[in-house]
Amino acid sequence: EAGVAQSPRYKIIEKRQSVAFWCNPISGHATLYWYQQILGQGPKLLIQFQNNGVVDDSQLPKDRFSAERLKGVDSTLKIQPAKLEDSAVYLCASSLDRGGQPQHFGDGTRLSIL
Amino acid sequence: GENVEQHPSTLSVQEGDSAVIKCTYSDSASNYFPWYKQELGKRPQLIIDIRSNVGEKKDQRIAVTLNKTAKHFSLHITETQPEDSAVYFCAASMNTGNQFYFGTGTSLTVIP
């Protein structure tokens, strides 16, 4: 089966600019996750969708980050305006459903803020 | 929320030796524990997982053990090979939400 697709792979922007990331989960996976992975750390959950609804966005900095999953398939994550501390790898993952299911990760987008 | 601690942060072993990585969790409601391997610049890949109704699971050279009473679980890699060199992450999850709480990672180096 095709894996989780993400784009772009790399992005360099200046602080205060905006950026968007795209994710296409594995076909049939109801649950989609966005993680932020800072160098040397484990992934930190930003937001979790179940189909097109938000399950958990408690760690999403909502003043600058937003995400949507229209039609319950693809998802986009946006940062506006970006700060230096947003430099990280943004990973998208999907699972068949909730409840003790393996999560499958995409290759991520490496974001550098100048 | 759940808190997962992982030790050691770095581990070097000679090729052919065994490696053990340990994680502890705080929430007794956690019942699913996956382990991921992440090579430099690549995606985390699931290598093995265990559910709370099982005490041990093995897949070739990789095994995971779970002690629910003590709230810790461990990854065991036997007969290590240079290609096992990577960062390994443990995670804990509950059925209700499937949010994964990741440990801080262990950088494993297998010396040929």
PDB file of C-alpha atoms in Angstrom:
ATOM      1  CA  GLU A   1       0.000   0.000   0.000  1.00  0.00           C
ATOM      2  CA  ALA A   2       1.098   3.583  -0.585  1.00  0.00           C
ATOM      3  CA  GLY A   3       2.457   5.308   2.484  1.00  0.00           C
ATOM      4  CA  VAL A   4       1.717   8.703   3.992  1.00  0.00           C
ATOM      5  CA  ALA A   5       2.696  11.429   1.536  1.00  0.00           C
ATOM      6  CA  GLN A   6       3.907  14.843   2.634  1.00  0.00           C
ATOM      7  CA  SER A   7       5.077  17.934   0.802  1.00  0.00           C
ATOM      8  CA  PRO A   8       7.232  19.864   0.605  1.00  0.00           C
ATOM      9  CA  ARG A   9      10.233  17.967   2.018  1.00  0.00           C
ATOM     10  CA  TYR A  10      12.127  21.122   2.871  1.00  0.00           C
ATOM     11  CA  LYS A  11      11.125  24.730   3.406  1.00  0.00           C
ATOM     12  CA  ILE A  12      13.159  27.782   4.324  1.00  0.00           C
ATOM     13  CA  ILE A  13      11.389  31.004   5.231  1.00  0.00           C
ATOM     14  CA  GLU A  14      12.065  34.153   7.168  1.00  0.00           C
ATOM     15  CA  LYS A  15      10.461  34.821  10.519  1.00  0.00           C
ATOM     16  CA  ARG A  16       7.011  36.396  10.351  1.00  0.00           C
ATOM     17  CA  GLN A  17       6.344  34.775   6.977  1.00  0.00           C
ATOM     18  CA  SER A  18       3.681  32.121   6.512  1.00  0.00           C
ATOM     19  CA  VAL A  19       4.069  28.499   5.410  1.00  0.00           C
ATOM     20  CA  ALA A  20       1.786  25.562   4.684  1.00  0.00           C
ATOM     21  CA  PHE A  21       2.371  21.823   4.715  1.00  0.00           C
ATOM     22  CA  TRP A  22       0.306  19.158   2.995  1.00  0.00           C
ATOM     23  CA  CYS A  23      -0.383  15.562   3.977  1.00  0.00           C
ATOM     24  CA  ASN A  24      -2.146  12.707   2.217  1.00  0.00           C
ATOM     25  CA  PRO A  25      -2.736   9.778   4.581  1.00  0.00           C
ATOM     26  CA  ILE A  26      -2.903   6.095   3.757  1.00  0.00           C
ATOM     27  CA  SER A  27      -6.133   5.319   1.949  1.00  0.00           C
ATOM     28  CA  GLY A  28      -8.901   4.337   4.341  1.00  0.00           C
ATOM     29  CA  HIS A  29      -7.207   5.700   7.452  1.00  0.00           C
ATOM     30  CA  ALA A  30      -9.713   7.634   9.514  1.00  0.00           C
ATOM     31  CA  THR A  31      -7.293   9.204  11.964  1.00  0.00           C
ATOM     32  CA  LEU A  32      -4.649  11.752  11.001  1.00  0.00           C
ATOM     33  CA  TYR A  33      -2.016  13.364  13.218  1.00  0.00           C
ATOM     34  CA  TRP A  34       0.388  16.278  12.899  1.00  0.00           C
ATOM     35  CA  TYR A  35       3.538  16.177  15.015  1.00  0.00           C
ATOM     36  CA  GLN A  36       6.344  18.646  15.593  1.00  0.00           C
ATOM     37  CA  GLN A  37       9.779  17.074  16.063  1.00  0.00           C
ATOM     38  CA  ILE A  38      12.515  19.386  17.279  1.00  0.00           C
ATOM     39  CA  LEU A  39      16.066  18.132  16.738  1.00  0.00           C
ATOM     40  CA  GLY A  40      17.048  15.611  19.399  1.00  0.00           C
ATOM     41  CA  GLN A  41      13.523  15.204  20.764  1.00  0.00           C
ATOM     42  CA  GLY A  42      10.610  12.847  20.303  1.00  0.00           C
ATOM     43  CA  PRO A  43       7.631  13.855  18.186  1.00  0.00           C
ATOM     44  CA  LYS A  44       5.109  16.086  19.941  1.00  0.00           C
ATOM     45  CA  LEU A  45       1.459  15.881  18.918  1.00  0.00           C
ATOM     46  CA  LEU A  46       0.060  19.151  17.573  1.00  0.00           C
ATOM     47  CA  ILE A  47      -3.372  18.047  16.393  1.00  0.00           C
ATOM     48  CA  GLN A  48      -5.364  14.871  15.802  1.00  0.00           C
ATOM     49  CA  PHE A  49      -8.265  14.477  13.371  1.00  0.00           C
ATOM     50  CA  GLN A  50     -10.861  11.745  13.271  1.00  0.00           C
ATOM     51  CA  ASN A  51     -12.236  11.900   9.722  1.00  0.00           C
ATOM     52  CA  ASN A  52     -12.786  15.663   9.297  1.00  0.00           C
ATOM     53  CA  GLY A  53     -13.288  16.473  12.970  1.00  0.00           C
ATOM     54  CA  VAL A  54     -10.679  17.598  15.512  1.00  0.00           C
ATOM     55  CA  VAL A  55     -10.119  15.136  18.373  1.00  0.00           C
ATOM     56  CA  ASP A  56      -7.266  16.862  20.177  1.00  0.00           C
ATOM     57  CA  ASP A  57      -5.596  20.207  19.507  1.00  0.00           C
ATOM     58  CA  SER A  58      -4.580  20.975  23.072  1.00  0.00           C
ATOM     59  CA  GLN A  59      -0.895  21.454  22.167  1.00  0.00           C
ATOM     60  CA  LEU A  60      -1.460  23.458  18.992  1.00  0.00           C
ATOM     61  CA  PRO A  61      -0.350  27.116  19.359  1.00  0.00           C
ATOM     62  CA  LYS A  62      -3.601  28.413  17.993  1.00  0.00           C
ATOM     63  CA  ASP A  63      -2.467  32.018  17.762  1.00  0.00           C
ATOM     64  CA  ARG A  64      -0.193  31.057  14.867  1.00  0.00           C
ATOM     65  CA  PHE A  65      -0.908  27.456  13.851  1.00  0.00           C
ATOM     66  CA  SER A  66      -4.001  26.191  12.085  1.00  0.00           C
ATOM     67  CA  ALA A  67      -4.916  22.896  10.456  1.00  0.00           C
ATOM     68  CA  GLU A  68      -7.786  21.479   8.515  1.00  0.00           C
ATOM     69  CA  ARG A  69      -8.833  18.174   7.033  1.00  0.00           C
ATOM     70  CA  LEU A  70     -11.555  18.925   4.581  1.00  0.00           C
ATOM     71  CA  LYS A  71     -13.505  15.889   3.335  1.00  0.00           C
ATOM     72  CA  GLY A  72     -11.705  13.707   5.854  1.00  0.00           C
ATOM     73  CA  VAL A  73      -8.761  12.821   3.602  1.00  0.00           C
ATOM     74  CA  ASP A  74      -5.939  15.309   2.883  1.00  0.00           C
ATOM     75  CA  SER A  75      -4.838  17.760   5.512  1.00  0.00           C
ATOM     76  CA  THR A  76      -2.941  21.029   5.602  1.00  0.00           C
ATOM     77  CA  LEU A  77      -1.049  22.603   8.489  1.00  0.00           C
ATOM     78  CA  LYS A  78      -0.323  26.314   8.375  1.00  0.00           C
ATOM     79  CA  ILE A  79       1.929  28.571  10.394  1.00  0.00           C
ATOM     80  CA  GLN A  80       1.340  32.319  10.262  1.00  0.00           C
ATOM     81  CA  PRO A  81       3.436  34.184  11.296  1.00  0.00           C
ATOM     82  CA  ALA A  82       6.426  31.891  11.804  1.00  0.00           C
ATOM     83  CA  LYS A  83       8.827  32.309  14.708  1.00  0.00           C
ATOM     84  CA  LEU A  84      12.420  31.139  15.035  1.00  0.00           C
ATOM     85  CA  GLU A  85      11.369  28.439  17.525  1.00  0.00           C
ATOM     86  CA  ASP A  86       9.127  26.853  14.878  1.00  0.00           C
ATOM     87  CA  SER A  87      12.208  25.414  13.172  1.00  0.00           C
ATOM     88  CA  ALA A  88      11.566  21.673  13.294  1.00  0.00           C
ATOM     89  CA  VAL A  89      10.455  18.678  11.279  1.00  0.00           C
ATOM     90  CA  TYR A  90       6.684  18.478  10.867  1.00  0.00           C
ATOM     91  CA  LEU A  91       5.521  14.893  10.640  1.00  0.00           C
ATOM     92  CA  CYS A  92       2.154  13.689   9.493  1.00  0.00           C
ATOM     93  CA  ALA A  93       0.910  10.254  10.538  1.00  0.00           C
ATOM     94  CA  SER A  94      -2.249   8.244  10.009  1.00  0.00           C
ATOM     95  CA  SER A  95      -3.883   5.230  11.588  1.00  0.00           C
ATOM     96  CA  LEU A  96      -6.779   3.028  10.603  1.00  0.00           C
ATOM     97  CA  ASP A  97      -8.796   4.320  13.531  1.00  0.00           C
ATOM     98  CA  ARG A  98      -8.446   5.346  17.133  1.00  0.00           C
ATOM     99  CA  GLY A  99      -7.847   2.931  19.959  1.00  0.00           C
ATOM    100  CA  GLY A 100      -4.453   1.277  20.118  1.00  0.00           C
ATOM    101  CA  GLN A 101      -3.713   1.424  16.414  1.00  0.00           C
ATOM    102  CA  PRO A 102      -0.229   1.667  14.869  1.00  0.00           C
ATOM    103  CA  GLN A 103       0.537   5.062  13.413  1.00  0.00           C
ATOM    104  CA  HIS A 104       2.300   5.276  10.048  1.00  0.00           C
ATOM    105  CA  PHE A 105       4.455   8.325   9.447  1.00  0.00           C
ATOM    106  CA  GLY A 106       5.308  10.352   6.398  1.00  0.00           C
ATOM    107  CA  ASP A 107       8.839  11.574   5.605  1.00  0.00           C
ATOM    108  CA  GLY A 108       8.106  14.958   7.159  1.00  0.00           C
ATOM    109  CA  THR A 109       8.788  18.551   6.182  1.00  0.00           C
ATOM    110  CA  ARG A 110      11.978  20.096   7.511  1.00  0.00           C
ATOM    111  CA  LEU A 111      11.253  23.761   8.234  1.00  0.00           C
ATOM    112  CA  SER A 112      14.026  26.271   8.784  1.00  0.00           C
ATOM    113  CA  ILE A 113      13.243  29.790   9.948  1.00  0.00           C
ATOM    114  CA  LEU A 114      15.835  32.480   9.220  1.00  0.00           C
TER     115      LEU A 114
ATOM    116  CA  GLY B   1      -1.567  13.640  30.764  1.00  0.00           C
ATOM    117  CA  GLU B   2       0.764  10.729  30.172  1.00  0.00           C
ATOM    118  CA  ASN B   3       4.517  11.121  30.810  1.00  0.00           C
ATOM    119  CA  VAL B   4       6.961   8.727  29.157  1.00  0.00           C
ATOM    120  CA  GLU B   5      10.592   8.580  30.219  1.00  0.00           C
ATOM    121  CA  GLN B   6      13.214   6.740  28.175  1.00  0.00           C
ATOM    122  CA  HIS B   7      16.713   5.580  29.098  1.00  0.00           C
ATOM    123  CA  PRO B   8      19.485   5.664  28.123  1.00  0.00           C
ATOM    124  CA  SER B   9      19.654   8.647  25.792  1.00  0.00           C
ATOM    125  CA  THR B  10      22.692   7.170  24.017  1.00  0.00           C
ATOM    126  CA  LEU B  11      23.883   3.580  23.771  1.00  0.00           C
ATOM    127  CA  SER B  12      26.931   2.100  22.061  1.00  0.00           C
ATOM    128  CA  VAL B  13      27.355  -1.653  21.673  1.00  0.00           C
ATOM    129  CA  GLN B  14      29.720  -3.924  19.811  1.00  0.00           C
ATOM    130  CA  GLU B  15      28.305  -5.732  16.806  1.00  0.00           C
ATOM    131  CA  GLY B  16      26.765  -9.013  17.930  1.00  0.00           C
ATOM    132  CA  ASP B  17      26.041  -7.822  21.460  1.00  0.00           C
ATOM    133  CA  SER B  18      22.570  -7.130  22.838  1.00  0.00           C
ATOM    134  CA  ALA B  19      20.992  -3.718  23.406  1.00  0.00           C
ATOM    135  CA  VAL B  20      18.265  -2.873  25.895  1.00  0.00           C
ATOM    136  CA  ILE B  21      16.260   0.348  26.021  1.00  0.00           C
ATOM    137  CA  LYS B  22      13.840   1.032  28.872  1.00  0.00           C
ATOM    138  CA  CYS B  23      10.776   3.242  29.140  1.00  0.00           C
ATOM    139  CA  THR B  24       8.486   4.095  32.022  1.00  0.00           C
ATOM    140  CA  TYR B  25       5.013   5.579  31.814  1.00  0.00           C
ATOM    141  CA  SER B  26       2.831   7.307  34.352  1.00  0.00           C
ATOM    142  CA  ASP B  27      -0.793   6.637  33.407  1.00  0.00           C
ATOM    143  CA  SER B  28      -2.053   3.162  34.263  1.00  0.00           C
ATOM    144  CA  ALA B  29      -4.775   3.590  31.606  1.00  0.00           C
ATOM    145  CA  SER B  30      -2.154   3.347  28.843  1.00  0.00           C
ATOM    146  CA  ASN B  31      -2.534   0.017  27.104  1.00  0.00           C
ATOM    147  CA  TYR B  32      -0.683   0.168  23.787  1.00  0.00           C
ATOM    148  CA  PHE B  33       3.096   0.551  23.552  1.00  0.00           C
ATOM    149  CA  PRO B  34       4.768   0.855  20.139  1.00  0.00           C
ATOM    150  CA  TRP B  35       8.462   1.222  19.389  1.00  0.00           C
ATOM    151  CA  TYR B  36       9.725   3.245  16.443  1.00  0.00           C
ATOM    152  CA  LYS B  37      13.107   3.311  14.710  1.00  0.00           C
ATOM    153  CA  GLN B  38      14.170   6.551  13.067  1.00  0.00           C
ATOM    154  CA  GLU B  39      17.239   6.731  10.875  1.00  0.00           C
ATOM    155  CA  LEU B  40      18.826  10.107  10.253  1.00  0.00           C
ATOM    156  CA  GLY B  41      16.575  12.258   8.078  1.00  0.00           C
ATOM    157  CA  LYS B  42      13.971   9.547   7.657  1.00  0.00           C
ATOM    158  CA  ARG B  43      10.499   8.830   8.940  1.00  0.00           C
ATOM    159  CA  PRO B  44       9.880   6.966  12.205  1.00  0.00           C
ATOM    160  CA  GLN B  45       9.109   3.338  11.380  1.00  0.00           C
ATOM    161  CA  LEU B  46       7.174   0.976  13.606  1.00  0.00           C
ATOM    162  CA  ILE B  47       9.350  -2.003  14.527  1.00  0.00           C
ATOM    163  CA  ILE B  48       7.307  -3.730  17.215  1.00  0.00           C
ATOM    164  CA  ASP B  49       4.392  -3.039  19.529  1.00  0.00           C
ATOM    165  CA  ILE B  50       2.772  -4.629  22.554  1.00  0.00           C
ATOM    166  CA  ARG B  51      -0.632  -4.389  24.185  1.00  0.00           C
ATOM    167  CA  SER B  52      -1.315  -4.471  27.891  1.00  0.00           C
ATOM    168  CA  ASN B  53      -2.833  -7.951  27.834  1.00  0.00           C
ATOM    169  CA  VAL B  54       0.534  -9.421  26.788  1.00  0.00           C
ATOM    170  CA  GLY B  55       3.740  -9.538  28.806  1.00  0.00           C
ATOM    171  CA  GLU B  56       6.217 -10.203  26.016  1.00  0.00           C
ATOM    172  CA  LYS B  57       6.361 -10.171  22.238  1.00  0.00           C
ATOM    173  CA  LYS B  58       9.172 -11.242  19.945  1.00  0.00           C
ATOM    174  CA  ASP B  59       9.926 -10.708  16.273  1.00  0.00           C
ATOM    175  CA  GLN B  60      13.205 -12.282  15.137  1.00  0.00           C
ATOM    176  CA  ARG B  61      15.996 -10.309  16.850  1.00  0.00           C
ATOM    177  CA  ILE B  62      13.652  -7.801  18.467  1.00  0.00           C
ATOM    178  CA  ALA B  63      11.574  -8.334  21.607  1.00  0.00           C
ATOM    179  CA  VAL B  64       9.526  -6.118  23.866  1.00  0.00           C
ATOM    180  CA  THR B  65       8.573  -6.817  27.481  1.00  0.00           C
ATOM    181  CA  LEU B  66       5.912  -5.079  29.526  1.00  0.00           C
ATOM    182  CA  ASN B  67       5.527  -4.876  33.288  1.00  0.00           C
ATOM    183  CA  LYS B  68       2.133  -3.282  33.964  1.00  0.00           C
ATOM    184  CA  THR B  69       2.560  -3.285  37.719  1.00  0.00           C
ATOM    185  CA  ALA B  70       5.786  -1.321  37.565  1.00  0.00           C
ATOM    186  CA  LYS B  71       4.613   0.645  34.506  1.00  0.00           C
ATOM    187  CA  HIS B  72       7.662   0.037  32.414  1.00  0.00           C
ATOM    188  CA  PHE B  73       8.427  -1.633  29.114  1.00  0.00           C
ATOM    189  CA  SER B  74      11.678  -2.457  27.380  1.00  0.00           C
ATOM    190  CA  LEU B  75      13.036  -3.070  23.892  1.00  0.00           C
ATOM    191  CA  HIS B  76      15.583  -5.838  23.485  1.00  0.00           C
ATOM    192  CA  ILE B  77      17.695  -6.196  20.348  1.00  0.00           C
ATOM    193  CA  THR B  78      19.885  -9.287  20.139  1.00  0.00           C
ATOM    194  CA  GLU B  79      22.821  -9.978  17.801  1.00  0.00           C
ATOM    195  CA  THR B  80      23.028  -6.312  16.902  1.00  0.00           C
ATOM    196  CA  GLN B  81      24.170  -5.293  13.418  1.00  0.00           C
ATOM    197  CA  PRO B  82      25.494  -1.944  12.124  1.00  0.00           C
ATOM    198  CA  GLU B  83      22.178  -1.344  10.341  1.00  0.00           C
ATOM    199  CA  ASP B  84      20.473  -1.307  13.750  1.00  0.00           C
ATOM    200  CA  SER B  85      22.177   2.052  14.378  1.00  0.00           C
ATOM    201  CA  ALA B  86      19.396   4.656  14.641  1.00  0.00           C
ATOM    202  CA  VAL B  87      17.313   6.588  17.157  1.00  0.00           C
ATOM    203  CA  TYR B  88      14.664   4.484  18.867  1.00  0.00           C
ATOM    204  CA  PHE B  89      11.508   5.981  20.369  1.00  0.00           C
ATOM    205  CA  CYS B  90       9.044   4.338  22.697  1.00  0.00           C
ATOM    206  CA  ALA B  91       5.482   5.561  23.053  1.00  0.00           C
ATOM    207  CA  ALA B  92       2.427   4.958  25.193  1.00  0.00           C
ATOM    208  CA  SER B  93      -1.186   5.272  24.162  1.00  0.00           C
ATOM    209  CA  MET B  94      -4.674   4.724  25.472  1.00  0.00           C
ATOM    210  CA  ASN B  95      -7.562   3.173  23.612  1.00  0.00           C
ATOM    211  CA  THR B  96      -9.784   6.173  24.130  1.00  0.00           C
ATOM    212  CA  GLY B  97      -7.831   8.613  22.012  1.00  0.00           C
ATOM    213  CA  ASN B  98      -4.842   6.894  20.413  1.00  0.00           C
ATOM    214  CA  GLN B  99      -2.680   9.924  21.149  1.00  0.00           C
ATOM    215  CA  PHE B 100       0.901   8.723  21.271  1.00  0.00           C
ATOM    216  CA  TYR B 101       3.113  10.095  24.023  1.00  0.00           C
ATOM    217  CA  PHE B 102       6.689   9.617  22.887  1.00  0.00           C
ATOM    218  CA  GLY B 103       9.828   9.166  24.927  1.00  0.00           C
ATOM    219  CA  THR B 104      12.836  11.375  24.267  1.00  0.00           C
ATOM    220  CA  GLY B 105      14.628   8.785  22.177  1.00  0.00           C
ATOM    221  CA  THR B 106      17.730   6.599  22.427  1.00  0.00           C
ATOM    222  CA  SER B 107      20.534   6.980  19.928  1.00  0.00           C
ATOM    223  CA  LEU B 108      21.917   3.477  19.351  1.00  0.00           C
ATOM    224  CA  THR B 109      25.315   3.009  17.729  1.00  0.00           C
ATOM    225  CA  VAL B 110      26.455  -0.483  16.783  1.00  0.00           C
ATOM    226  CA  ILE B 111      30.215  -0.591  16.399  1.00  0.00           C
ATOM    227  CA  PRO B 112      31.451  -3.024  13.726  1.00  0.00           C
TER     228      PRO B 112
END
